[in-house]
mmCIF file of C-alpha atoms in Angstrom:
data_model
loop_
_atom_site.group_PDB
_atom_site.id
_atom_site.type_symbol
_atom_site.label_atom_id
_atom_site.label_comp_id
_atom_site.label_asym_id
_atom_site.label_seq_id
_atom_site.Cartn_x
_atom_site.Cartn_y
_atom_site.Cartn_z
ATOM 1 C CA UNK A 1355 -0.653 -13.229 -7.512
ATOM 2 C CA UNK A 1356 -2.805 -10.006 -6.693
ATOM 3 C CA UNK A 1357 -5.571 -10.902 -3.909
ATOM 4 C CA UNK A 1358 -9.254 -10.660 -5.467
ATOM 5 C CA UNK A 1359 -11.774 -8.433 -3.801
ATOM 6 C CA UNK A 1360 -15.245 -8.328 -4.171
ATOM 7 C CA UNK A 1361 -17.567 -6.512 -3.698
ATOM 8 C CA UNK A 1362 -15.847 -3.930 -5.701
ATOM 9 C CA UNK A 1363 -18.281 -1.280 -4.983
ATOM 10 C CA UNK A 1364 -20.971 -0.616 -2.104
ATOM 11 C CA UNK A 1365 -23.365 1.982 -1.409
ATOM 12 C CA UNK A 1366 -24.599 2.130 2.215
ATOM 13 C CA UNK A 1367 -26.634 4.547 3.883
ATOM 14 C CA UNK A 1368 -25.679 5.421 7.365
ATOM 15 C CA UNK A 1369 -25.768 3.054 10.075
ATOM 16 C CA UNK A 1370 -25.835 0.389 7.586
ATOM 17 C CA UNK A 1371 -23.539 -2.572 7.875
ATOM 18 C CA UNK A 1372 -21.030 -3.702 5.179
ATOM 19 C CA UNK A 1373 -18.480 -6.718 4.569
ATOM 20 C CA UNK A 1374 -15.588 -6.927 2.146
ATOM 21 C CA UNK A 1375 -13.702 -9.655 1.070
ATOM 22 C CA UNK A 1376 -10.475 -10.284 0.044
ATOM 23 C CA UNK A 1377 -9.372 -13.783 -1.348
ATOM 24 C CA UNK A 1378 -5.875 -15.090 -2.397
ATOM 25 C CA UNK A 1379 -4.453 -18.343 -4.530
ATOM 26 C CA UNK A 1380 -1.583 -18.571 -2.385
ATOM 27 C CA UNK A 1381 -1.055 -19.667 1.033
ATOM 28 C CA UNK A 1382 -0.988 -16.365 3.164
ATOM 29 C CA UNK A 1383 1.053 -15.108 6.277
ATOM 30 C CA UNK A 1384 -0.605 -12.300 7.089
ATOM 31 C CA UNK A 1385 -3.511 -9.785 5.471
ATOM 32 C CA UNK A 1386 -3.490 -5.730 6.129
ATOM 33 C CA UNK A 1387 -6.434 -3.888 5.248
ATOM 34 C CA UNK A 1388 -6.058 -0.154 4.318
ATOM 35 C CA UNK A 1389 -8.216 3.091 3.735
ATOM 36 C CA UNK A 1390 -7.501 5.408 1.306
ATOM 37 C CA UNK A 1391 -9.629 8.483 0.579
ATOM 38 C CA UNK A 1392 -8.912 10.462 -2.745
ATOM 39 C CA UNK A 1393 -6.124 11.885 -3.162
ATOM 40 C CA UNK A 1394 -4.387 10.678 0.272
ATOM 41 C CA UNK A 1395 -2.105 7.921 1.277
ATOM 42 C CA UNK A 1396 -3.627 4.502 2.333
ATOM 43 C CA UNK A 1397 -4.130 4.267 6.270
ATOM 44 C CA UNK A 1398 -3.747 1.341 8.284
ATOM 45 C CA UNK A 1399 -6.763 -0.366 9.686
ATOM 46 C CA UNK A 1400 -5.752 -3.920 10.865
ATOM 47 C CA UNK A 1401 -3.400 -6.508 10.908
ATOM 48 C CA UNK A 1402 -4.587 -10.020 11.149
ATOM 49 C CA UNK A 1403 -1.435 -12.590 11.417
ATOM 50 C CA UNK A 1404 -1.602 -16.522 10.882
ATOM 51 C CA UNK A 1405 -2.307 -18.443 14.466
ATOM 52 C CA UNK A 1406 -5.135 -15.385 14.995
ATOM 53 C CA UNK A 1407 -3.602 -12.601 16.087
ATOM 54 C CA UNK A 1408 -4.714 -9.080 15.311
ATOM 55 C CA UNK A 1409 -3.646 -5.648 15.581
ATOM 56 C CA UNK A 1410 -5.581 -2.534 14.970
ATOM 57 C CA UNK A 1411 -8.928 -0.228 15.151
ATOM 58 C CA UNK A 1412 -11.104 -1.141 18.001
ATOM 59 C CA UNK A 1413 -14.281 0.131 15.423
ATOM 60 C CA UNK A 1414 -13.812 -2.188 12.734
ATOM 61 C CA UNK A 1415 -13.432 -5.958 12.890
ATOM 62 C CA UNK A 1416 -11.880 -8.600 10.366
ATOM 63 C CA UNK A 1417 -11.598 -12.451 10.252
ATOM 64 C CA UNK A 1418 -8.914 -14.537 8.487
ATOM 65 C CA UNK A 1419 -9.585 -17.978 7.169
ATOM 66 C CA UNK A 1420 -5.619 -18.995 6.468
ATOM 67 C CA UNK A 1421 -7.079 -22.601 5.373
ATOM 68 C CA UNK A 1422 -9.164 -20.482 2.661
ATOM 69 C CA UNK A 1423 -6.714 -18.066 2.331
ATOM 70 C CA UNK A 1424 -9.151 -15.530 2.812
ATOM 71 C CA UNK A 1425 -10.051 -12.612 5.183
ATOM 72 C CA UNK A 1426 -13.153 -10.240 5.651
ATOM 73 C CA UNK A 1427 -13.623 -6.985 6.997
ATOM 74 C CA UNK A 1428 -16.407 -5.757 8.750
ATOM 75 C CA UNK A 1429 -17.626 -2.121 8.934
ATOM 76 C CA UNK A 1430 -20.824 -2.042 11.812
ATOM 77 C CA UNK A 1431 -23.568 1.085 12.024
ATOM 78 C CA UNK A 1432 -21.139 2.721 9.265
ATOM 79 C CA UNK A 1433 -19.982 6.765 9.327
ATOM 80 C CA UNK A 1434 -19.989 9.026 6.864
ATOM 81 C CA UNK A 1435 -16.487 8.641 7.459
ATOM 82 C CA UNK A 1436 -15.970 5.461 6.585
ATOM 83 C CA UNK A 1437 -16.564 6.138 3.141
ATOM 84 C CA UNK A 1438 -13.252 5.938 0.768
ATOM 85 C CA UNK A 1439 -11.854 2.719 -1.065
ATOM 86 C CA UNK A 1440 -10.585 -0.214 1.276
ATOM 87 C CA UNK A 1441 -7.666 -2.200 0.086
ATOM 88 C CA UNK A 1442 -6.376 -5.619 1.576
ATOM 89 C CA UNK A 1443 -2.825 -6.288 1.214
ATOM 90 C CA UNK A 1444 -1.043 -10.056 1.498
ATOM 91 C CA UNK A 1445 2.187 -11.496 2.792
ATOM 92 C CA UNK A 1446 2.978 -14.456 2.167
ATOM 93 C CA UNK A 1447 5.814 -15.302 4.442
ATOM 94 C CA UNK A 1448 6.632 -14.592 8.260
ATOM 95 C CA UNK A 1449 10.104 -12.672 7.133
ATOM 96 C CA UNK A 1450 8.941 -9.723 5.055
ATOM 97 C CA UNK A 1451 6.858 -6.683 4.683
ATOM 98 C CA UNK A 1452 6.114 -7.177 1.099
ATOM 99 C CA UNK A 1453 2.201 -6.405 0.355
ATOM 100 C CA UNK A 1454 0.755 -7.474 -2.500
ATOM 101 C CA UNK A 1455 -2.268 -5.419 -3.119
ATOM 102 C CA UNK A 1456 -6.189 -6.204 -4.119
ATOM 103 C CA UNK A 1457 -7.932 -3.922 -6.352
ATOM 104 C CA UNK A 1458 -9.831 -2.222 -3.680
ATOM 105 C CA UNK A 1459 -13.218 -2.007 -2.941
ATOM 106 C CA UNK A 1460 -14.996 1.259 -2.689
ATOM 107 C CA UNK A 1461 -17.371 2.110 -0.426
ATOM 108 C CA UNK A 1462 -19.790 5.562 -0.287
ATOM 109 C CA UNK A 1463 -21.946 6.110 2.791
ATOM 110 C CA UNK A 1464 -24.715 8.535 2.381
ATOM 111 C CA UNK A 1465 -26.444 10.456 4.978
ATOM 112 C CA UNK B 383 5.729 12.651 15.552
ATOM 113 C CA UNK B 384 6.453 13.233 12.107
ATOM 114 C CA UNK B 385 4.931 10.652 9.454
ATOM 115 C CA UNK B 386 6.642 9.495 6.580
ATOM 116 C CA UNK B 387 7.195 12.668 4.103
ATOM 117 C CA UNK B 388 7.931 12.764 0.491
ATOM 118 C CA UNK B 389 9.199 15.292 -2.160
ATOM 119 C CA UNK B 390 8.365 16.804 -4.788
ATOM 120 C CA UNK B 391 4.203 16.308 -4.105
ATOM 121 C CA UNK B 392 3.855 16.272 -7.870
ATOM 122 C CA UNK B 393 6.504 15.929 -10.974
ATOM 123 C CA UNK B 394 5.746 17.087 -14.611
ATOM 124 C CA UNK B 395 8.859 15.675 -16.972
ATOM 125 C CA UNK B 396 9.268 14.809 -20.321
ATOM 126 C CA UNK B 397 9.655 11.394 -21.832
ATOM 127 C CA UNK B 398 12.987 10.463 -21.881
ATOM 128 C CA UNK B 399 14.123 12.688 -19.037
ATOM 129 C CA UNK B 400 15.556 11.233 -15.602
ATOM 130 C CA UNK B 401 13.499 11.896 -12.119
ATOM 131 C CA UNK B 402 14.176 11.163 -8.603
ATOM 132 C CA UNK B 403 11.905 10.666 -6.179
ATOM 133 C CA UNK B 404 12.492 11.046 -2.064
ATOM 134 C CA UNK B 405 11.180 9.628 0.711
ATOM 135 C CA UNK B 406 12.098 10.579 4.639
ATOM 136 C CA UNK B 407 10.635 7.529 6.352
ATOM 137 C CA UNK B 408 9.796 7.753 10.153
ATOM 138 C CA UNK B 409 12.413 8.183 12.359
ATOM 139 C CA UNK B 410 13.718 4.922 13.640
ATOM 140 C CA UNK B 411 11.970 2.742 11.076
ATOM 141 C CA UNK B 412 14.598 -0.254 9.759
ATOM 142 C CA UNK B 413 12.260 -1.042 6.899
ATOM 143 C CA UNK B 414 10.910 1.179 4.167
ATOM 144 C CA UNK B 415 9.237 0.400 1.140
ATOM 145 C CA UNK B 416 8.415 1.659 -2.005
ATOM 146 C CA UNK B 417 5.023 1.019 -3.953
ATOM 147 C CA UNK B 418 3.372 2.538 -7.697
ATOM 148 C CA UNK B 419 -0.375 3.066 -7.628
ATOM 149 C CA UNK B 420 -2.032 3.736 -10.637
ATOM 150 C CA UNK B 421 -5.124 5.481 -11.005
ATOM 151 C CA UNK B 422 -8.207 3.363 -9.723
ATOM 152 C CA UNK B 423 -5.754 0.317 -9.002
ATOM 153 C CA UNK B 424 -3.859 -0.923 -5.425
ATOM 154 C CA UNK B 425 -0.219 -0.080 -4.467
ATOM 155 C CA UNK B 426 2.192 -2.410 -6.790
ATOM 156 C CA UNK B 427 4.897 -3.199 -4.609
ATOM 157 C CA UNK B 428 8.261 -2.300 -6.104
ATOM 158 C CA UNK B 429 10.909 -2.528 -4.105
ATOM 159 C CA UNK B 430 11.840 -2.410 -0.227
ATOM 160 C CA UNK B 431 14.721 -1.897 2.350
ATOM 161 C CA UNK B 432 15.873 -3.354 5.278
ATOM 162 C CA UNK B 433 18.088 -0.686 6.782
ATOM 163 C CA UNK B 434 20.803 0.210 3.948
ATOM 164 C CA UNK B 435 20.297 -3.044 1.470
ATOM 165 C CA UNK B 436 17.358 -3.633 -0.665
ATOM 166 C CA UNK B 437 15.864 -6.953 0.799
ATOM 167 C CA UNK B 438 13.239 -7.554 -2.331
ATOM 168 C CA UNK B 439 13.573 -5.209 -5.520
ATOM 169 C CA UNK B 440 11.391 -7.924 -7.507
ATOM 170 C CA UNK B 441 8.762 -5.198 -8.306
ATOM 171 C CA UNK B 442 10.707 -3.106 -10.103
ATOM 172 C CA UNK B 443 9.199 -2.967 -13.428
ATOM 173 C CA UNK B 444 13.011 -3.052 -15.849
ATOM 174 C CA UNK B 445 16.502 -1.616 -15.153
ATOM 175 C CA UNK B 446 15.316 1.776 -15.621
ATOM 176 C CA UNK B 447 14.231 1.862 -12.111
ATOM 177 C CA UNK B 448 16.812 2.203 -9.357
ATOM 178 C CA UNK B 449 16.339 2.761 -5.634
ATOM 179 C CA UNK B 450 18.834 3.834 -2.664
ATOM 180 C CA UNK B 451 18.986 4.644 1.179
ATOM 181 C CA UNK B 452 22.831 4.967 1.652
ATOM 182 C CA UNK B 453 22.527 5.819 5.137
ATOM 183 C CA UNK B 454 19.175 3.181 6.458
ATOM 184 C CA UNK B 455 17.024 6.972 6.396
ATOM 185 C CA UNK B 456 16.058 8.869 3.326
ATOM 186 C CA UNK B 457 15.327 6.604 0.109
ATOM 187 C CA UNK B 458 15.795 7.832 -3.271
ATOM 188 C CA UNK B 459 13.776 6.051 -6.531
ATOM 189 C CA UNK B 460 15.640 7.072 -9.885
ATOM 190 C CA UNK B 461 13.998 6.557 -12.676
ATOM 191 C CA UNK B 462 16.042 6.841 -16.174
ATOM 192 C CA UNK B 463 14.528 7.811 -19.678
ATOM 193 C CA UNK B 464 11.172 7.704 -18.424
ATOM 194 C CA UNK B 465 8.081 6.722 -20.774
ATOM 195 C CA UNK B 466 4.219 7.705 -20.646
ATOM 196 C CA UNK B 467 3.496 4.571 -18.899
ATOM 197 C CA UNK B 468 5.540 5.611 -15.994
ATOM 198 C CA UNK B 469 3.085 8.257 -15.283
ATOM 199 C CA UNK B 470 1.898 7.291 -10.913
ATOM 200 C CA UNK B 471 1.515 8.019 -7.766
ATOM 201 C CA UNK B 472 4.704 6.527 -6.182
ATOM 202 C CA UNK B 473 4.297 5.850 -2.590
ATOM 203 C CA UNK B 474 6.890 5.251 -0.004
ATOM 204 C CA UNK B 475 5.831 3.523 3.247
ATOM 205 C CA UNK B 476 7.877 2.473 5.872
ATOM 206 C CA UNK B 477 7.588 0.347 9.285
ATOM 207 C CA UNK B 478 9.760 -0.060 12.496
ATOM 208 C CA UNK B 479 11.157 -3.818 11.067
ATOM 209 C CA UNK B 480 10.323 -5.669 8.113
ATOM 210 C CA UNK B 481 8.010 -8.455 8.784
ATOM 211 C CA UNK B 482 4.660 -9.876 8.174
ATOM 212 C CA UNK B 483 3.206 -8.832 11.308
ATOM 213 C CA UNK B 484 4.515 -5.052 11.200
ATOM 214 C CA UNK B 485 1.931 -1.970 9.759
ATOM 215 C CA UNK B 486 3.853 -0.244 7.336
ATOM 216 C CA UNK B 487 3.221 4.052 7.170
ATOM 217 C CA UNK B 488 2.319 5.514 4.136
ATOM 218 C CA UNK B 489 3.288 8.675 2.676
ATOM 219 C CA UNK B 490 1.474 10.915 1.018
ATOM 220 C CA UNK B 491 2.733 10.129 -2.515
ATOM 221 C CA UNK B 492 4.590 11.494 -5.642
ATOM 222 C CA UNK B 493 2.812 11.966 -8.129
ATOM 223 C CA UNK B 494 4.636 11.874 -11.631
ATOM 224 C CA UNK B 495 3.440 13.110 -14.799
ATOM 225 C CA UNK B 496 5.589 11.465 -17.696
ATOM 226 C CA UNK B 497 4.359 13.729 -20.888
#
């Protein structure tokens, strides 16, 4: 069952703040979020495993709620380089790498 | 180091025809995985190895999609008398072990043009 994201667009002007969400109808092992800009391959951004560890960029935070199933990420004072489309991805077990994939959330920041 | 690489960068073919698709994961990576991204969707998993086997092909779409990595390196996706709605960017990805807890390198794609 593919994650749900929402917003699935924002529009932020520089400096602005911005949260994304990414909620799931299964129980959840661990969430990855991803960037992707056009035309390139996604790049990691974070890791955030059931029991509350996390792994990634020291510029963007996230949160996981594994009794919601649900995670959000948060971009602070955003960059112009921030902008591209933000993906969260789902396991759902401890023993594979398999990532089921939201529809992604797209985010422009504007000078 | 080198990242994850993949070849060709773009494939026009003809419906019907057969394609393979390569991926050269990182070196030392046990896990690599394979993923089909449509245009304005997420990666759909498809498949994924754990050193030589395939651990989970459950995303392959039908039996006209077959993957290999003989040797726990280079992966190969074969795709036999492709259709129009083949048409993707495939990506390959790959992480140090397969796990839940492991960030998984992405290439930069394939993308195939079924006409």
């Amino acid at each position: 069952q593919q994650p749900v994201q929402s917003p699935q667009a924002v529009i932020l002007r520089e400096g602005e703040d911005a949260v994304i969400n990414c909620s799931s109808s299964k129980a959840l092992y661990s969430v990855h979020w991803y960037r992707q800009k056009h035309g390139e391959a996604p790049v990691f951004l974070m890791i955030l495993l059931k029991g509350g560890e996390q792994k990634g960029h020291d510029k963007i935070s996230a949160s996981f709620n594994e009794k919601k199933q649900q995670s959000s990420l948060y971009l602070t004072a955003s960059q112009l380089s921030y902008s591209g489309t933000y993906f969260c991805g789902t396991v759902g077990s401890s023993n594979t790498g398999k990532l089921i994939f939201g529809q992604g959330t797209t985010l422009q920041v504007k000078p | 180091g080198a990242g994850v690489s993949q070849t060709p960068s773009n494939k026009v073919t003809e419906k019907g025809k057969y394609v393979e698709l390569r991926c050269d994961p990182i070196s030392g990576h046990t896990a690599l995985y394979w993923y089909r991204q449509s245009l304005g969707q997420g990666p759909e998993f498809l498949i994924y190895f754990q050193g030589t086997g395939a651990a989970d092909d459950s995303g392959l779409p039908n039996d006209r999609f077959f993957a290999v990595r003989p040797e726990g390196s280079v992966s190969t996706l074969k795709i036999q008398r492709t259709e129009r709605g083949d048409s993707a960017v495939y990506l390959c990805a790959s992480s140090l072990t397969p796990g839940a807890g492991y960030e998984q390198f992405f290439g930069p794609g394939t993308r195939l043009t079924v006409l």
